[in-house]
Amino acid sequence: AADDILARGRLPFLVGGTGLYVDSVVKGYALSDVKPDLAYRDELETYATPELYRMLLALAPDTDVDPLNRNRVMRRLEKLHDGDAGHGEARPRYRTLQLGVTWPREALCRRIDERLERRMQNGLEAEVKGLLDAGVSPAFLRGLGLEYRYVSAWLRGEYPSQEEMLAVLAREIKRFAKRQMTWFKRDRGILWLDMADNPVGQAREAIDAFLVEPRNRRG
């Protein structure tokens, strides 16, 4: 998609909060062509996440996969099972400008609570129930993110009340946000916008400077 946008003389924007996906583009990861092994995945689904992580450590003691990220642990086990020992050398394909948005901890927690309340008001419960009724598996819903994971667990009776489920979900989202910030803080190339001052003006100034720099690579 980025190549198509550039070919038309436009500037691609990549917007999102998943650090690994951003890094894969910005740093030019050499991605694997190994396809998901569905039969082996079915076997892995029979294990609890801590057991899966112990299996991964036995095969790759130096792994940097988050031990709590079930999907990522399973995917790494699949690759090792199918002979993929790891990625090749990263080679950036684009010249990039990275802008980051950050808030004081109190403001961030408040915004997370407000967003979760809006999601519920806008029909998250009905959406997840519809997926379950349509035959979508709980395992698949867990992989879609925290909101789908916890709302589906509540609908299946794993929480005594909606209030308790939402309290746990809000806490987990805040923990996830903290892990995201830890990930992004490692990248010294990110310009962090001051959300309490003039973030739009700061972003415009950085983008204007970026656009007049001599272009290299393909970005």
Coordinates of N, CA and C in Angstrom, one line a residue:
A1 N 0.8 -1.2 0.0 CA 0.0 0.0 0.0 C 0.9 1.3 0.0
A2 N 2.0 1.2 0.8 CA 2.8 2.4 0.8 C 3.5 2.6 -0.5
D3 N 3.9 1.6 -1.2 CA 4.5 1.7 -2.5 C 3.5 2.3 -3.5
D4 N 2.3 1.9 -3.4 CA 1.3 2.3 -4.4 C 1.0 3.8 -4.1
I5 N 0.9 4.2 -2.9 CA 0.7 5.6 -2.5 C 1.9 6.5 -3.0
L6 N 3.1 6.0 -2.8 CA 4.3 6.8 -3.2 C 4.3 6.9 -4.8
A7 N 3.9 5.8 -5.4 CA 4.0 5.8 -6.9 C 3.0 6.9 -7.5
R8 N 2.0 7.2 -6.7 CA 1.0 8.3 -7.1 C 1.4 9.6 -6.7
G9 N 2.6 9.8 -6.1 CA 3.1 11.1 -5.7 C 2.5 11.6 -4.4
R10 N 2.0 10.7 -3.6 CA 1.4 11.0 -2.3 C 2.3 10.6 -1.2
L11 N 1.9 11.0 0.0 CA 2.7 10.7 1.2 C 1.9 9.7 2.1
P12 N 2.4 8.5 2.3 CA 1.7 7.6 3.1 C 1.8 7.9 4.6
F13 N 0.7 7.8 5.3 CA 0.7 7.9 6.8 C 0.4 6.5 7.4
L14 N 1.2 6.1 8.3 CA 0.9 4.8 9.1 C 0.5 5.2 10.5
V15 N -0.7 5.0 10.8 CA -1.3 5.4 12.1 C -1.7 4.2 12.9
G16 N -1.2 4.2 14.2 CA -1.6 3.0 15.0 C -0.7 2.9 16.2
G17 N -1.1 2.0 17.1 CA -0.4 1.9 18.4 C 0.4 0.6 18.6
T18 N 0.4 -0.2 17.6 CA 1.1 -1.5 17.8 C 2.5 -1.4 17.3
G19 N 3.4 -1.4 18.3 CA 4.8 -1.1 18.1 C 5.5 -2.1 17.1
L20 N 5.2 -3.3 17.2 CA 5.9 -4.3 16.3 C 5.5 -4.0 14.8
Y21 N 4.2 -3.7 14.6 CA 3.8 -3.4 13.2 C 4.5 -2.2 12.7
V22 N 4.6 -1.1 13.5 CA 5.2 0.1 13.1 C 6.7 -0.2 12.8
D23 N 7.4 -0.9 13.7 CA 8.8 -1.2 13.5 C 9.0 -2.0 12.3
S24 N 8.1 -2.9 11.9 CA 8.3 -3.8 10.8 C 8.4 -2.9 9.5
V25 N 7.7 -1.8 9.5 CA 7.8 -0.9 8.3 C 9.0 0.0 8.4
V26 N 9.1 0.7 9.5 CA 10.1 1.7 9.7 C 11.5 1.1 9.6
K27 N 11.7 0.0 10.3 CA 13.0 -0.6 10.3 C 13.2 -1.6 9.2
G28 N 12.2 -2.0 8.4 CA 12.3 -2.8 7.3 C 12.6 -4.3 7.7
Y29 N 11.8 -4.9 8.5 CA 12.0 -6.3 8.9 C 11.9 -7.2 7.7
A30 N 12.7 -8.2 7.7 CA 12.7 -9.3 6.7 C 11.7 -10.3 7.2
L31 N 10.5 -10.2 6.7 CA 9.4 -11.1 7.2 C 9.4 -12.5 6.6
S32 N 8.9 -13.4 7.4 CA 8.9 -14.8 7.0 C 7.8 -15.1 6.1
D33 N 8.0 -16.1 5.2 CA 7.0 -16.6 4.3 C 6.3 -17.8 4.8
V34 N 6.7 -18.3 6.0 CA 6.1 -19.5 6.6 C 4.7 -19.2 6.9
K35 N 3.8 -20.0 6.4 CA 2.3 -19.9 6.6 C 1.9 -20.5 7.9
P36 N 0.8 -20.0 8.5 CA 0.3 -20.7 9.8 C 0.1 -22.2 9.6
D37 N 0.5 -22.9 10.6 CA 0.3 -24.4 10.6 C -0.9 -24.7 11.4
L38 N -2.1 -24.8 10.7 CA -3.3 -24.9 11.5 C -3.4 -26.1 12.3
A39 N -2.9 -27.3 11.8 CA -3.0 -28.5 12.6 C -2.1 -28.4 13.8
Y40 N -0.9 -27.8 13.7 CA -0.1 -27.7 14.9 C -0.7 -26.6 15.8
R41 N -1.3 -25.6 15.3 CA -2.0 -24.6 16.1 C -3.1 -25.2 16.9
D42 N -3.9 -26.1 16.3 CA -4.9 -26.8 17.1 C -4.3 -27.5 18.3
E43 N -3.2 -28.1 18.1 CA -2.5 -28.9 19.1 C -2.0 -27.9 20.2
L44 N -1.5 -26.8 19.8 CA -1.0 -25.8 20.8 C -2.1 -25.2 21.6
E45 N -3.3 -25.1 21.0 CA -4.5 -24.5 21.7 C -4.9 -25.3 23.0
T46 N -4.4 -26.6 23.0 CA -4.8 -27.4 24.2 C -3.9 -27.1 25.4
Y47 N -2.9 -26.2 25.2 CA -2.0 -25.9 26.3 C -2.3 -24.5 26.9
A48 N -2.1 -24.3 28.2 CA -2.2 -23.0 28.8 C -1.0 -22.2 28.4
T49 N -1.2 -20.8 28.5 CA -0.1 -19.9 28.0 C 1.2 -20.2 28.7
P50 N 1.2 -20.3 30.0 CA 2.5 -20.6 30.7 C 3.2 -21.8 30.2
E51 N 2.4 -22.9 29.9 CA 3.0 -24.1 29.3 C 3.6 -23.8 27.9
L52 N 2.9 -23.1 27.1 CA 3.4 -22.7 25.8 C 4.7 -22.0 25.9
Y53 N 4.8 -21.0 26.8 CA 6.0 -20.2 26.9 C 7.2 -21.1 27.4
R54 N 6.9 -22.1 28.3 CA 8.0 -23.0 28.7 C 8.4 -23.8 27.5
M55 N 7.5 -24.2 26.6 CA 7.9 -24.9 25.4 C 8.8 -24.1 24.5
L56 N 8.4 -22.8 24.4 CA 9.2 -21.9 23.6 C 10.6 -21.7 24.2
L57 N 10.7 -21.5 25.5 CA 12.0 -21.3 26.1 C 12.9 -22.5 25.9
A58 N 12.3 -23.7 25.9 CA 13.1 -24.9 25.7 C 13.7 -24.9 24.3
L59 N 13.0 -24.3 23.3 CA 13.5 -24.3 21.9 C 14.3 -23.1 21.6
A60 N 14.0 -22.0 22.2 CA 14.7 -20.7 22.0 C 14.9 -20.0 23.3
P61 N 15.9 -20.3 24.1 CA 16.1 -19.7 25.4 C 16.3 -18.2 25.4
D62 N 16.7 -17.6 24.3 CA 17.0 -16.2 24.2 C 15.8 -15.4 23.6
T63 N 14.6 -16.1 23.5 CA 13.5 -15.4 22.9 C 13.1 -14.1 23.6
D64 N 12.7 -13.1 22.8 CA 12.2 -11.9 23.4 C 10.7 -11.7 23.3
V65 N 10.0 -12.8 23.0 CA 8.5 -12.8 22.9 C 7.9 -12.6 24.3
D66 N 6.9 -11.7 24.4 CA 6.2 -11.5 25.6 C 5.6 -12.8 26.1
P67 N 5.9 -13.2 27.3 CA 5.4 -14.5 27.8 C 3.9 -14.5 28.0
L68 N 3.3 -13.3 28.1 CA 1.8 -13.2 28.3 C 1.0 -13.1 27.0
N69 N 1.8 -12.9 25.9 CA 1.1 -12.7 24.6 C 0.9 -14.1 24.0
R70 N -0.2 -14.7 24.2 CA -0.4 -16.1 23.8 C -0.3 -16.3 22.3
N71 N -0.9 -15.3 21.5 CA -0.8 -15.5 20.1 C 0.6 -15.4 19.5
R72 N 1.4 -14.5 20.1 CA 2.8 -14.4 19.6 C 3.6 -15.6 20.0
V73 N 3.4 -16.1 21.2 CA 4.1 -17.3 21.6 C 3.8 -18.5 20.7
M74 N 2.5 -18.6 20.4 CA 2.1 -19.7 19.6 C 2.7 -19.6 18.1
R75 N 2.6 -18.3 17.6 CA 3.2 -18.1 16.3 C 4.7 -18.4 16.2
R76 N 5.4 -18.1 17.3 CA 6.8 -18.4 17.3 C 7.1 -19.9 17.3
L77 N 6.3 -20.6 18.1 CA 6.4 -22.0 18.2 C 6.1 -22.7 16.8
E78 N 5.1 -22.1 16.1 CA 4.7 -22.6 14.8 C 5.9 -22.5 13.8
K79 N 6.5 -21.3 13.9 CA 7.7 -21.1 12.9 C 8.8 -22.0 13.2
L80 N 9.1 -22.2 14.5 CA 10.2 -23.1 14.9 C 9.8 -24.5 14.5
H81 N 8.6 -24.9 14.6 CA 8.1 -26.2 14.3 C 8.3 -26.5 12.8
D82 N 8.1 -25.4 12.0 CA 8.2 -25.6 10.5 C 9.5 -25.1 9.9
G83 N 10.5 -25.0 10.8 CA 11.9 -24.8 10.3 C 12.3 -23.4 10.1
D84 N 11.5 -22.4 10.6 CA 11.9 -21.0 10.4 C 12.6 -20.6 11.7
A85 N 13.9 -20.4 11.6 CA 14.8 -20.1 12.7 C 14.7 -18.6 13.1
G86 N 14.2 -17.8 12.3 CA 14.2 -16.3 12.6 C 14.3 -15.5 11.4
H87 N 14.2 -14.1 11.6 CA 14.2 -13.2 10.6 C 15.6 -12.9 10.0
G88 N 15.7 -12.4 8.8 CA 17.0 -12.0 8.2 C 17.2 -10.6 8.7
E89 N 18.3 -10.0 8.2 CA 18.7 -8.6 8.6 C 17.7 -7.6 8.1
A90 N 17.3 -6.7 9.1 CA 16.4 -5.6 8.7 C 17.1 -4.6 7.8
R91 N 16.3 -4.2 6.8 CA 16.8 -3.2 5.9 C 15.7 -2.1 5.6
P92 N 15.8 -0.9 6.2 CA 14.8 0.1 6.0 C 14.6 0.4 4.5
R93 N 13.4 0.5 4.1 CA 13.0 0.7 2.7 C 12.6 2.2 2.5
Y94 N 12.3 2.9 3.6 CA 11.7 4.2 3.4 C 12.4 5.2 4.4
R95 N 12.4 6.4 4.0 CA 12.8 7.5 4.9 C 11.5 7.9 5.6
T96 N 11.6 7.9 7.0 CA 10.4 8.1 7.8 C 10.5 9.2 8.8
L97 N 9.4 9.7 9.2 CA 9.2 10.7 10.3 C 8.3 10.0 11.3
Q98 N 8.7 9.8 12.5 CA 7.8 9.2 13.5 C 7.4 10.3 14.6
L99 N 6.1 10.4 14.7 CA 5.5 11.3 15.7 C 4.8 10.5 16.7
G100 N 5.0 10.8 18.0 CA 4.4 10.0 19.1 C 3.5 10.9 19.9
V101 N 2.4 10.4 20.4 CA 1.5 11.1 21.2 C 1.5 10.5 22.6
T102 N 1.7 11.3 23.6 CA 1.8 10.8 25.0 C 1.0 11.8 25.9
W103 N 0.5 11.2 27.0 CA -0.2 12.0 28.0 C 0.3 11.7 29.4
P104 N 0.1 12.6 30.3 CA 0.4 12.3 31.7 C -0.4 11.1 32.1
R105 N 0.1 10.3 33.0 CA -0.5 9.0 33.4 C -2.0 9.2 33.8
E106 N -2.3 10.2 34.6 CA -3.7 10.4 35.0 C -4.6 10.7 33.9
A107 N -4.1 11.5 32.9 CA -5.0 11.8 31.8 C -5.2 10.6 30.9
L108 N -4.1 9.8 30.7 CA -4.2 8.6 29.9 C -5.2 7.7 30.5
C109 N -5.1 7.4 31.8 CA -6.1 6.5 32.4 C -7.5 7.0 32.3
R110 N -7.7 8.3 32.4 CA -9.1 8.8 32.3 C -9.6 8.6 30.8
R111 N -8.7 8.9 29.8 CA -9.1 8.7 28.5 C -9.4 7.2 28.1
I112 N -8.6 6.3 28.7 CA -8.9 4.9 28.5 C -10.3 4.5 29.1
D113 N -10.6 5.0 30.3 CA -11.9 4.7 30.9 C -13.0 5.3 30.0
E114 N -12.8 6.5 29.5 CA -13.9 7.2 28.7 C -14.1 6.4 27.4
R115 N -13.0 6.0 26.8 CA -13.1 5.3 25.5 C -13.8 3.9 25.7
L116 N -13.5 3.2 26.8 CA -14.1 2.0 27.0 C -15.6 2.1 27.2
E117 N -16.0 3.2 28.0 CA -17.4 3.5 28.2 C -18.1 3.8 26.8
R118 N -17.4 4.5 26.0 CA -18.0 4.8 24.6 C -18.2 3.5 23.8
R119 N -17.2 2.7 23.9 CA -17.2 1.4 23.1 C -18.4 0.6 23.6
M120 N -18.7 0.5 24.8 CA -19.8 -0.2 25.3 C -21.1 0.4 24.9
Q121 N -21.2 1.7 25.0 CA -22.4 2.5 24.6 C -22.7 2.3 23.1
N122 N -21.6 2.1 22.3 CA -21.8 2.0 20.9 C -22.0 0.6 20.4
G123 N -22.2 -0.3 21.3 CA -22.6 -1.7 20.9 C -21.6 -2.7 20.9
L124 N -20.5 -2.6 21.7 CA -19.5 -3.6 21.7 C -20.1 -5.0 22.2
E125 N -20.9 -4.9 23.2 CA -21.5 -6.2 23.7 C -22.3 -6.9 22.6
A126 N -23.1 -6.2 21.9 CA -23.9 -6.8 20.8 C -23.0 -7.3 19.7
E127 N -22.0 -6.6 19.4 CA -21.0 -7.0 18.3 C -20.4 -8.4 18.7
V128 N -19.9 -8.4 19.9 CA -19.2 -9.7 20.3 C -20.2 -10.8 20.4
K129 N -21.4 -10.6 21.0 CA -22.4 -11.6 21.0 C -22.8 -12.1 19.6
G130 N -22.9 -11.2 18.7 CA -23.2 -11.6 17.3 C -22.1 -12.5 16.7
L131 N -20.9 -12.2 17.0 CA -19.8 -13.0 16.6 C -19.8 -14.4 17.2
L132 N -20.1 -14.5 18.5 CA -20.2 -15.8 19.1 C -21.4 -16.6 18.6
D133 N -22.5 -15.9 18.4 CA -23.7 -16.6 17.9 C -23.5 -17.1 16.4
A134 N -22.6 -16.4 15.7 CA -22.3 -16.8 14.3 C -21.3 -17.9 14.3
G135 N -20.8 -18.3 15.4 CA -19.9 -19.5 15.4 C -18.4 -19.1 15.5
V136 N -18.1 -17.8 15.7 CA -16.7 -17.4 15.9 C -16.2 -18.0 17.2
S137 N -15.0 -18.6 17.2 CA -14.5 -19.3 18.4 C -14.0 -18.3 19.4
P138 N -14.1 -18.7 20.7 CA -13.5 -17.8 21.7 C -12.0 -17.6 21.5
A139 N -11.3 -18.6 21.0 CA -9.9 -18.5 20.8 C -9.6 -17.4 19.8
F140 N -10.4 -17.4 18.7 CA -10.2 -16.3 17.7 C -10.5 -14.9 18.3
L141 N -11.5 -14.8 19.1 CA -11.9 -13.5 19.7 C -10.8 -13.1 20.6
R142 N -10.1 -14.0 21.3 CA -9.0 -13.6 22.2 C -7.9 -12.9 21.4
G143 N -7.7 -13.4 20.2 CA -6.7 -12.8 19.3 C -7.0 -11.5 18.8
L144 N -8.2 -11.0 18.9 CA -8.6 -9.7 18.3 C -8.3 -8.6 19.2
G145 N -8.0 -8.9 20.5 CA -7.6 -7.8 21.4 C -8.3 -7.9 22.7
L146 N -7.9 -7.0 23.6 CA -8.4 -7.1 25.0 C -9.9 -7.0 25.1
E147 N -10.5 -6.0 24.4 CA -11.9 -5.8 24.6 C -12.7 -7.0 24.1
Y148 N -12.3 -7.6 23.0 CA -13.1 -8.8 22.5 C -12.8 -10.0 23.5
R149 N -11.6 -10.1 24.0 CA -11.3 -11.2 24.9 C -12.1 -11.1 26.2
Y150 N -12.2 -10.0 26.8 CA -12.9 -9.9 28.1 C -14.4 -9.8 27.9
V151 N -14.9 -9.2 26.9 CA -16.3 -9.1 26.7 C -16.9 -10.5 26.4
S152 N -16.1 -11.2 25.5 CA -16.6 -12.6 25.2 C -16.5 -13.5 26.4
A153 N -15.5 -13.3 27.3 CA -15.4 -14.1 28.5 C -16.6 -13.9 29.4
W154 N -17.0 -12.6 29.5 CA -18.1 -12.2 30.3 C -19.4 -12.9 29.8
L155 N -19.6 -12.8 28.4 CA -20.8 -13.3 27.8 C -20.9 -14.8 28.0
R156 N -19.7 -15.5 28.1 CA -19.7 -16.9 28.3 C -19.8 -17.3 29.8
G157 N -20.0 -16.3 30.7 CA -20.2 -16.6 32.1 C -19.0 -16.6 33.0
E158 N -17.8 -16.2 32.5 CA -16.6 -16.2 33.2 C -16.5 -15.1 34.3
Y159 N -17.3 -14.1 34.2 CA -17.4 -13.0 35.2 C -18.8 -12.9 35.8
P160 N -18.9 -12.7 37.1 CA -20.2 -12.6 37.7 C -21.0 -11.4 37.3
S161 N -20.4 -10.3 36.8 CA -21.1 -9.1 36.5 C -20.4 -8.4 35.4
Q162 N -21.1 -7.5 34.7 CA -20.5 -6.7 33.7 C -19.5 -5.7 34.4
E163 N -19.9 -5.2 35.5 CA -19.1 -4.2 36.2 C -17.7 -4.8 36.6
E164 N -17.7 -6.0 37.1 CA -16.4 -6.7 37.4 C -15.6 -6.9 36.2
M165 N -16.2 -7.3 35.1 CA -15.5 -7.5 33.8 C -14.9 -6.2 33.3
L166 N -15.6 -5.1 33.4 CA -15.1 -3.9 32.9 C -14.0 -3.3 33.7
A167 N -14.1 -3.6 35.0 CA -13.0 -3.1 35.9 C -11.7 -3.9 35.6
V168 N -11.8 -5.2 35.3 CA -10.6 -5.9 35.0 C -10.1 -5.5 33.6
L169 N -11.0 -5.3 32.7 CA -10.6 -4.9 31.3 C -9.9 -3.6 31.3
A170 N -10.5 -2.6 32.0 CA -9.9 -1.3 32.1 C -8.4 -1.4 32.6
R171 N -8.3 -2.2 33.7 CA -7.0 -2.4 34.3 C -6.0 -3.0 33.3
E172 N -6.4 -4.0 32.5 CA -5.5 -4.6 31.6 C -5.2 -3.7 30.4
I173 N -6.1 -2.9 30.0 CA -5.8 -1.9 28.9 C -4.8 -0.9 29.4
K174 N -4.8 -0.5 30.6 CA -3.9 0.5 31.1 C -2.5 -0.2 31.3
R175 N -2.5 -1.5 31.6 CA -1.2 -2.2 31.7 C -0.6 -2.3 30.3
F176 N -1.5 -2.6 29.3 CA -1.0 -2.7 27.9 C -0.5 -1.4 27.4
A177 N -1.2 -0.3 27.7 CA -0.7 1.0 27.3 C 0.7 1.3 27.9
K178 N 0.9 0.9 29.2 CA 2.2 1.1 29.8 C 3.3 0.3 29.0
R179 N 3.0 -1.0 28.6 CA 3.9 -1.8 27.9 C 4.2 -1.2 26.5
Q180 N 3.2 -0.6 25.9 CA 3.4 0.1 24.6 C 4.3 1.2 24.8
M181 N 4.2 2.0 25.8 CA 5.0 3.2 26.0 C 6.5 2.7 26.2
T182 N 6.6 1.6 27.0 CA 8.0 1.1 27.2 C 8.6 0.7 25.9
W183 N 7.9 0.1 25.0 CA 8.4 -0.3 23.7 C 8.8 0.9 22.9
F184 N 7.9 1.9 22.8 CA 8.2 3.1 22.0 C 9.3 3.9 22.5
K185 N 9.5 4.0 23.9 CA 10.5 4.8 24.5 C 11.9 4.3 24.1
R186 N 12.0 3.1 23.7 CA 13.3 2.6 23.2 C 13.8 3.2 21.9
D187 N 12.8 3.8 21.2 CA 13.1 4.3 19.8 C 13.5 5.8 20.0
R188 N 14.7 6.1 19.8 CA 15.1 7.5 20.0 C 14.7 8.4 18.7
G189 N 14.2 7.7 17.7 CA 13.9 8.5 16.5 C 12.5 9.1 16.5
I190 N 11.7 8.8 17.6 CA 10.3 9.3 17.7 C 10.3 10.7 18.3
L191 N 9.6 11.6 17.6 CA 9.4 13.0 18.1 C 8.1 12.9 18.9
W192 N 8.2 13.2 20.2 CA 7.0 13.1 21.1 C 6.3 14.5 21.1
L193 N 5.1 14.6 20.7 CA 4.3 15.8 20.7 C 3.9 16.1 22.1
D194 N 3.9 17.4 22.5 CA 3.5 17.9 23.8 C 2.0 18.1 23.7
M195 N 1.2 17.2 24.2 CA -0.3 17.3 24.1 C -0.9 18.4 25.0
A196 N -0.1 18.9 25.9 CA -0.6 20.0 26.8 C -0.3 21.3 26.2
D197 N 0.4 21.4 25.1 CA 0.8 22.7 24.5 C 0.2 22.9 23.2
N198 N 0.9 22.6 22.1 CA 0.4 22.8 20.7 C 0.8 21.7 19.8
P199 N 0.3 20.5 20.0 CA 0.8 19.3 19.3 C 0.6 19.4 17.8
V200 N -0.5 20.0 17.3 CA -0.7 20.1 15.9 C 0.3 21.0 15.3
G201 N 0.6 22.2 15.9 CA 1.6 23.1 15.4 C 3.0 22.4 15.4
Q202 N 3.3 21.7 16.5 CA 4.6 21.0 16.5 C 4.7 19.9 15.4
A203 N 3.6 19.2 15.2 CA 3.6 18.2 14.1 C 3.7 18.8 12.8
R204 N 3.0 19.9 12.5 CA 3.1 20.6 11.2 C 4.6 21.1 11.0
E205 N 5.2 21.6 12.0 CA 6.6 22.1 11.8 C 7.5 20.9 11.5
A206 N 7.3 19.8 12.2 CA 8.2 18.6 11.9 C 7.9 18.1 10.5
I207 N 6.7 18.0 10.1 CA 6.3 17.5 8.8 C 6.9 18.4 7.7
D208 N 6.7 19.7 7.9 CA 7.2 20.6 6.9 C 8.7 20.4 6.7
A209 N 9.5 20.3 7.8 CA 10.9 20.1 7.7 C 11.3 18.8 7.0
F210 N 10.5 17.8 7.4 CA 10.7 16.5 6.8 C 10.5 16.5 5.2
L211 N 9.5 17.2 4.8 CA 9.2 17.2 3.4 C 10.2 18.0 2.5
V212 N 11.0 18.9 3.1 CA 11.9 19.6 2.3 C 13.3 19.0 2.4
E213 N 13.5 17.9 3.2 CA 14.8 17.2 3.2 C 15.0 16.5 1.9
P214 N 16.3 16.4 1.5 CA 16.6 15.5 0.3 C 16.0 14.1 0.5
R215 N 15.4 13.6 -0.5 CA 14.8 12.3 -0.4 C 15.8 11.2 -0.7
N216 N 15.7 10.1 0.1 CA 16.5 8.9 -0.2 C 15.6 7.7 -0.2
R217 N 16.2 6.6 -0.5 CA 15.4 5.3 -0.6 C 14.2 5.6 -1.4
R218 N 13.0 5.1 -0.9 CA 11.8 5.3 -1.7 C 10.7 6.0 -1.0
G219 N 11.1 6.6 0.2 CA 10.0 7.3 1.0 C 10.1 8.8 0.9

